[in-house]
Amino acid sequence: MIRDYHEFLEEVMIDSAAIQRRIEALGAQISKDYAGEEIVLVCILRGGVLFLADLIRQISVPINIEFMSVSSYGVGARQSSGQPRITLDVNSDIRNRNVMLVEDIVDSGHTIKAVVDFLSTRQPKSLRVCTLLDKYERREVDIEVDYVGFQIPNKFVFGYGLDIDEYYRNLPFIGSVDLTRYMASE
Ligand code: IMP
Ligand code: MG
């Protein structure tokens, strides 16, 4: 049975109002940086959907949306293994267009690097990365992240698109997991 998150919530790391304020600022920055241009925003499923939905409402230049899915196989389901595989590709031609990847979190960086390498062969006009969360201490690959909502410490987080075993994506805030209590109640 799915557990009440209060059993293992360590703290609300970023509340709903703070998320929305930050996205407003990111949207304003992006609109300024791309003035006179159009952007194809490529949301990485599934974690990026809430962020995409809120971000696009704060962008004033013309945008298209596309979706991609990346699965990690190998060790452990809760964190990526460093062997990402593209399981859903974009639906339109990105050649000579400004592309921006929209991610929930960049952790080791393997996922976003796989997507960047995959799309860059199609000669987009530009290719940038926008992530809500950056767990920079865990980075394992050299990857440039152009827009960051929040840099966060090395803790497992959930809510606002991020899951624990596919649940809790619908929570409006980002919370950290108290691992001791999580294990104890499992
Ligand atoms: P990376 O390939 O290590 O950068 O991992 C990125 C992916 O791992 C994200 O798109 C998330 O799906 C997942 N992930 C990494 N850290 C967390 C977390 O703290 N909570 C939930 N999912 C996470
Ligand atoms: Mg993700």
mmCIF file of C-alpha atoms and ligand atoms in Angstrom:
data_model
loop_
_atom_site.group_PDB
_atom_site.id
_atom_site.type_symbol
_atom_site.label_atom_id
_atom_site.label_comp_id
_atom_site.label_asym_id
_atom_site.label_seq_id
_atom_site.Cartn_x
_atom_site.Cartn_y
_atom_site.Cartn_z
ATOM 1 C CA MET A 1 0.000 0.000 0.000
ATOM 2 C CA ILE A 2 1.161 3.521 -0.742
ATOM 3 C CA ARG A 3 2.321 5.258 2.393
ATOM 4 C CA ASP A 4 1.448 8.694 3.683
ATOM 5 C CA TYR A 5 4.534 10.793 2.920
ATOM 6 C CA HIS A 6 4.415 12.324 6.423
ATOM 7 C CA GLU A 7 5.921 9.026 7.619
ATOM 8 C CA PHE A 8 9.252 9.814 5.940
ATOM 9 C CA LEU A 9 9.232 13.521 5.063
ATOM 10 C CA GLU A 10 12.405 15.036 6.493
ATOM 11 C CA GLU A 11 11.506 18.600 5.538
ATOM 12 C CA VAL A 12 9.732 20.640 2.903
ATOM 13 C CA MET A 13 12.864 21.781 1.098
ATOM 14 C CA ILE A 14 11.153 24.120 -1.380
ATOM 15 C CA ASP A 15 7.545 25.116 -0.893
ATOM 16 C CA SER A 16 5.023 25.704 -3.631
ATOM 17 C CA ALA A 17 5.208 29.518 -3.508
ATOM 18 C CA ALA A 18 9.024 29.468 -3.730
ATOM 19 C CA ILE A 19 8.870 27.132 -6.735
ATOM 20 C CA GLN A 20 6.426 29.418 -8.524
ATOM 21 C CA ARG A 21 8.458 32.557 -7.751
ATOM 22 C CA ARG A 22 11.611 30.971 -9.101
ATOM 23 C CA ILE A 23 9.858 29.749 -12.256
ATOM 24 C CA GLU A 24 8.526 33.264 -12.848
ATOM 25 C CA ALA A 25 12.106 34.582 -12.748
ATOM 26 C CA LEU A 26 13.401 31.768 -14.987
ATOM 27 C CA GLY A 27 10.648 32.423 -17.518
ATOM 28 C CA ALA A 28 11.470 36.132 -17.562
ATOM 29 C CA GLN A 29 15.173 35.394 -18.085
ATOM 30 C CA ILE A 30 14.481 32.903 -20.866
ATOM 31 C CA SER A 31 12.067 35.317 -22.593
ATOM 32 C CA LYS A 32 14.762 37.996 -22.493
ATOM 33 C CA ASP A 33 17.539 35.693 -23.722
ATOM 34 C CA TYR A 34 15.422 34.454 -26.651
ATOM 35 C CA ALA A 35 13.841 37.780 -27.609
ATOM 36 C CA GLY A 36 12.861 37.677 -31.290
ATOM 37 C CA GLU A 37 13.365 33.898 -31.419
ATOM 38 C CA GLU A 38 11.265 30.776 -31.000
ATOM 39 C CA ILE A 39 12.037 27.798 -28.731
ATOM 40 C CA VAL A 40 11.210 24.112 -28.896
ATOM 41 C CA LEU A 41 10.949 23.033 -25.261
ATOM 42 C CA VAL A 42 11.649 19.331 -24.923
ATOM 43 C CA CYS A 43 10.283 17.945 -21.685
ATOM 44 C CA ILE A 44 11.974 14.851 -20.313
ATOM 45 C CA LEU A 45 9.251 12.528 -19.084
ATOM 46 C CA ARG A 46 7.970 11.952 -16.576
ATOM 47 C CA GLY A 47 9.484 14.170 -13.894
ATOM 48 C CA GLY A 48 9.629 17.322 -16.005
ATOM 49 C CA VAL A 49 5.912 17.660 -16.742
ATOM 50 C CA LEU A 50 4.901 19.902 -13.842
ATOM 51 C CA PHE A 51 7.896 22.146 -14.388
ATOM 52 C CA LEU A 52 7.180 22.388 -18.139
ATOM 53 C CA ALA A 53 3.533 23.245 -17.544
ATOM 54 C CA ASP A 54 4.375 26.060 -15.133
ATOM 55 C CA LEU A 55 7.444 27.307 -17.017
ATOM 56 C CA ILE A 56 5.759 27.771 -20.403
ATOM 57 C CA ARG A 57 3.156 30.050 -18.824
ATOM 58 C CA GLN A 58 6.009 32.388 -17.847
ATOM 59 C CA ILE A 59 7.636 32.505 -21.288
ATOM 60 C CA SER A 60 6.530 35.255 -23.658
ATOM 61 C CA VAL A 61 8.352 34.241 -26.876
ATOM 62 C CA PRO A 62 6.689 31.690 -29.198
ATOM 63 C CA ILE A 63 7.232 28.102 -28.070
ATOM 64 C CA ASN A 64 6.497 24.547 -29.164
ATOM 65 C CA ILE A 65 6.510 21.603 -26.798
ATOM 66 C CA GLU A 66 7.904 18.136 -27.390
ATOM 67 C CA PHE A 67 8.433 15.124 -25.154
ATOM 68 C CA MET A 68 11.197 12.609 -24.731
ATOM 69 C CA SER A 69 11.574 9.642 -22.478
ATOM 70 C CA VAL A 70 14.788 8.156 -21.186
ATOM 71 C CA SER A 71 15.046 4.977 -19.213
ATOM 72 C CA SER A 72 17.959 3.861 -17.113
ATOM 73 C CA TYR A 73 18.591 0.180 -16.787
ATOM 74 C CA GLY A 74 21.040 -1.608 -14.510
ATOM 75 C CA VAL A 75 21.310 -1.129 -10.785
ATOM 76 C CA GLY A 76 18.497 0.173 -8.572
ATOM 77 C CA ALA A 77 15.210 1.692 -9.652
ATOM 78 C CA ARG A 78 15.415 4.826 -7.535
ATOM 79 C CA GLN A 79 18.503 6.384 -9.025
ATOM 80 C CA SER A 80 19.855 6.228 -12.529
ATOM 81 C CA SER A 81 22.528 3.688 -13.396
ATOM 82 C CA GLY A 82 24.560 5.707 -15.844
ATOM 83 C CA GLN A 83 23.296 3.699 -18.848
ATOM 84 C CA PRO A 84 20.442 5.842 -20.206
ATOM 85 C CA ARG A 85 18.464 4.722 -23.229
ATOM 86 C CA ILE A 86 16.151 6.961 -25.291
ATOM 87 C CA THR A 87 12.710 5.320 -25.362
ATOM 88 C CA LEU A 88 10.678 8.194 -26.823
ATOM 89 C CA ASP A 89 11.967 10.662 -29.394
ATOM 90 C CA VAL A 90 10.684 14.134 -30.330
ATOM 91 C CA ASN A 91 7.967 14.287 -32.943
ATOM 92 C CA SER A 92 9.265 17.063 -35.173
ATOM 93 C CA ASP A 93 12.346 18.202 -37.020
ATOM 94 C CA ILE A 94 14.639 20.279 -34.782
ATOM 95 C CA ARG A 95 17.194 21.216 -37.431
ATOM 96 C CA ASN A 96 17.994 24.958 -37.279
ATOM 97 C CA ARG A 97 15.668 25.479 -34.329
ATOM 98 C CA ASN A 98 16.386 26.594 -30.764
ATOM 99 C CA VAL A 99 15.940 23.577 -28.526
ATOM 100 C CA MET A 100 15.752 23.639 -24.740
ATOM 101 C CA LEU A 101 15.610 20.509 -22.629
ATOM 102 C CA VAL A 102 13.350 20.760 -19.598
ATOM 103 C CA GLU A 103 14.297 18.410 -16.748
ATOM 104 C CA ASP A 104 13.171 17.973 -13.170
ATOM 105 C CA ILE A 105 16.624 17.237 -11.789
ATOM 106 C CA VAL A 106 20.201 16.803 -12.941
ATOM 107 C CA ASP A 107 21.940 14.383 -10.639
ATOM 108 C CA SER A 108 24.942 12.424 -12.025
ATOM 109 C CA GLY A 109 24.261 14.145 -15.357
ATOM 110 C CA HIS A 110 24.230 10.911 -17.381
ATOM 111 C CA THR A 111 20.583 11.268 -18.453
ATOM 112 C CA ILE A 112 20.840 14.824 -19.699
ATOM 113 C CA LYS A 113 24.172 14.148 -21.396
ATOM 114 C CA ALA A 114 22.670 11.206 -23.301
ATOM 115 C CA VAL A 115 19.832 13.432 -24.545
ATOM 116 C CA VAL A 116 22.159 16.298 -25.477
ATOM 117 C CA ASP A 117 24.458 13.933 -27.417
ATOM 118 C CA PHE A 118 21.448 12.331 -29.124
ATOM 119 C CA LEU A 119 19.847 15.612 -30.252
ATOM 120 C CA SER A 120 22.982 17.546 -31.127
ATOM 121 C CA THR A 121 23.626 15.285 -34.143
ATOM 122 C CA ARG A 122 20.493 16.801 -35.741
ATOM 123 C CA GLN A 123 22.055 20.244 -35.982
ATOM 124 C CA PRO A 124 19.695 22.378 -33.944
ATOM 125 C CA LYS A 125 20.361 26.114 -34.088
ATOM 126 C CA SER A 126 21.028 26.018 -30.353
ATOM 127 C CA LEU A 127 20.665 23.409 -27.632
ATOM 128 C CA ARG A 128 20.348 24.395 -23.988
ATOM 129 C CA VAL A 129 19.374 22.708 -20.747
ATOM 130 C CA CYS A 130 16.926 24.018 -18.150
ATOM 131 C CA THR A 131 16.534 22.054 -14.932
ATOM 132 C CA LEU A 132 14.440 22.839 -11.900
ATOM 133 C CA LEU A 133 16.878 21.146 -9.521
ATOM 134 C CA ASP A 134 20.631 20.678 -9.690
ATOM 135 C CA LYS A 135 22.181 18.121 -7.354
ATOM 136 C CA TYR A 136 25.608 19.396 -8.338
ATOM 137 C CA GLU A 137 27.602 17.461 -5.704
ATOM 138 C CA ARG A 138 26.755 14.196 -7.467
ATOM 139 C CA ARG A 139 27.813 15.194 -10.981
ATOM 140 C CA GLU A 140 29.803 12.472 -12.777
ATOM 141 C CA VAL A 141 29.941 13.865 -16.301
ATOM 142 C CA ASP A 142 30.950 17.230 -17.659
ATOM 143 C CA ILE A 143 27.706 18.799 -18.822
ATOM 144 C CA GLU A 144 26.676 22.423 -19.083
ATOM 145 C CA VAL A 145 23.370 23.323 -17.462
ATOM 146 C CA ASP A 146 22.208 26.712 -18.729
ATOM 147 C CA TYR A 147 19.212 27.448 -16.492
ATOM 148 C CA VAL A 148 18.878 26.148 -12.929
ATOM 149 C CA GLY A 149 15.921 26.664 -10.623
ATOM 150 C CA PHE A 150 17.596 25.571 -7.397
ATOM 151 C CA GLN A 151 20.888 23.977 -6.450
ATOM 152 C CA ILE A 152 20.156 21.386 -3.807
ATOM 153 C CA PRO A 153 22.293 19.263 -1.467
ATOM 154 C CA ASN A 154 22.809 15.541 -2.006
ATOM 155 C CA LYS A 155 19.492 14.310 -0.641
ATOM 156 C CA PHE A 156 16.760 12.228 -2.227
ATOM 157 C CA VAL A 157 13.800 14.514 -2.964
ATOM 158 C CA PHE A 158 10.230 13.981 -4.095
ATOM 159 C CA GLY A 159 7.160 15.948 -5.136
ATOM 160 C CA TYR A 160 6.485 18.499 -7.892
ATOM 161 C CA GLY A 161 7.067 15.887 -10.608
ATOM 162 C CA LEU A 162 9.721 13.858 -8.790
ATOM 163 C CA ASP A 163 8.767 10.403 -7.668
ATOM 164 C CA ILE A 164 9.580 7.701 -5.196
ATOM 165 C CA ASP A 165 8.783 4.461 -7.012
ATOM 166 C CA GLU A 166 6.408 6.414 -9.303
ATOM 167 C CA TYR A 167 4.345 7.978 -6.474
ATOM 168 C CA TYR A 168 4.142 11.465 -4.959
ATOM 169 C CA ARG A 169 4.693 13.321 -8.262
ATOM 170 C CA ASN A 170 1.507 15.298 -7.605
ATOM 171 C CA LEU A 171 2.672 17.028 -4.435
ATOM 172 C CA PRO A 172 2.962 20.798 -4.960
ATOM 173 C CA PHE A 173 6.241 21.127 -2.982
ATOM 174 C CA ILE A 174 9.664 19.473 -3.019
ATOM 175 C CA GLY A 175 10.401 17.456 0.082
ATOM 176 C CA SER A 176 13.462 15.518 1.217
ATOM 177 C CA VAL A 177 13.321 11.941 2.408
ATOM 178 C CA ASP A 178 14.400 10.928 5.892
ATOM 179 C CA LEU A 179 16.034 7.665 4.847
ATOM 180 C CA THR A 180 16.061 6.142 8.330
ATOM 181 C CA ARG A 181 12.342 6.683 8.711
ATOM 182 C CA TYR A 182 11.747 5.630 5.104
ATOM 183 C CA MET A 183 13.505 2.281 5.665
ATOM 184 C CA ALA A 184 11.843 1.771 9.047
ATOM 185 C CA SER A 185 8.353 2.187 7.644
ATOM 186 C CA GLU A 186 9.002 0.136 4.503
HETATM 187 P P1 IMP B 1 21.070 11.513 -13.609
HETATM 188 O O1 IMP B 1 21.130 10.753 -14.901
HETATM 189 O O2 IMP B 1 21.885 10.862 -12.537
HETATM 190 O O3 IMP B 1 21.405 12.975 -13.743
HETATM 191 O O4 IMP B 1 19.623 11.357 -13.041
HETATM 192 C C1 IMP B 1 18.581 12.045 -13.447
HETATM 193 C C2 IMP B 1 17.287 11.324 -13.152
HETATM 194 O O5 IMP B 1 17.332 10.550 -11.939
HETATM 195 C C3 IMP B 1 16.220 12.350 -12.960
HETATM 196 O O6 IMP B 1 15.619 12.654 -14.185
HETATM 197 C C4 IMP B 1 15.291 11.670 -11.980
HETATM 198 O O7 IMP B 1 14.353 10.890 -12.685
HETATM 199 C C5 IMP B 1 16.157 10.744 -11.172
HETATM 200 N N1 IMP B 1 16.512 11.346 -9.854
HETATM 201 C C6 IMP B 1 17.734 11.771 -9.467
HETATM 202 N N2 IMP B 1 17.700 12.246 -8.208
HETATM 203 C C7 IMP B 1 16.418 12.143 -7.795
HETATM 204 C C8 IMP B 1 15.740 12.485 -6.561
HETATM 205 O O8 IMP B 1 16.316 12.996 -5.582
HETATM 206 N N3 IMP B 1 14.411 12.218 -6.517
HETATM 207 C C9 IMP B 1 13.738 11.649 -7.557
HETATM 208 N N4 IMP B 1 14.322 11.338 -8.716
HETATM 209 C C10 IMP B 1 15.655 11.559 -8.839
HETATM 210 MG MG MG B 2 13.699 12.865 -14.811
#
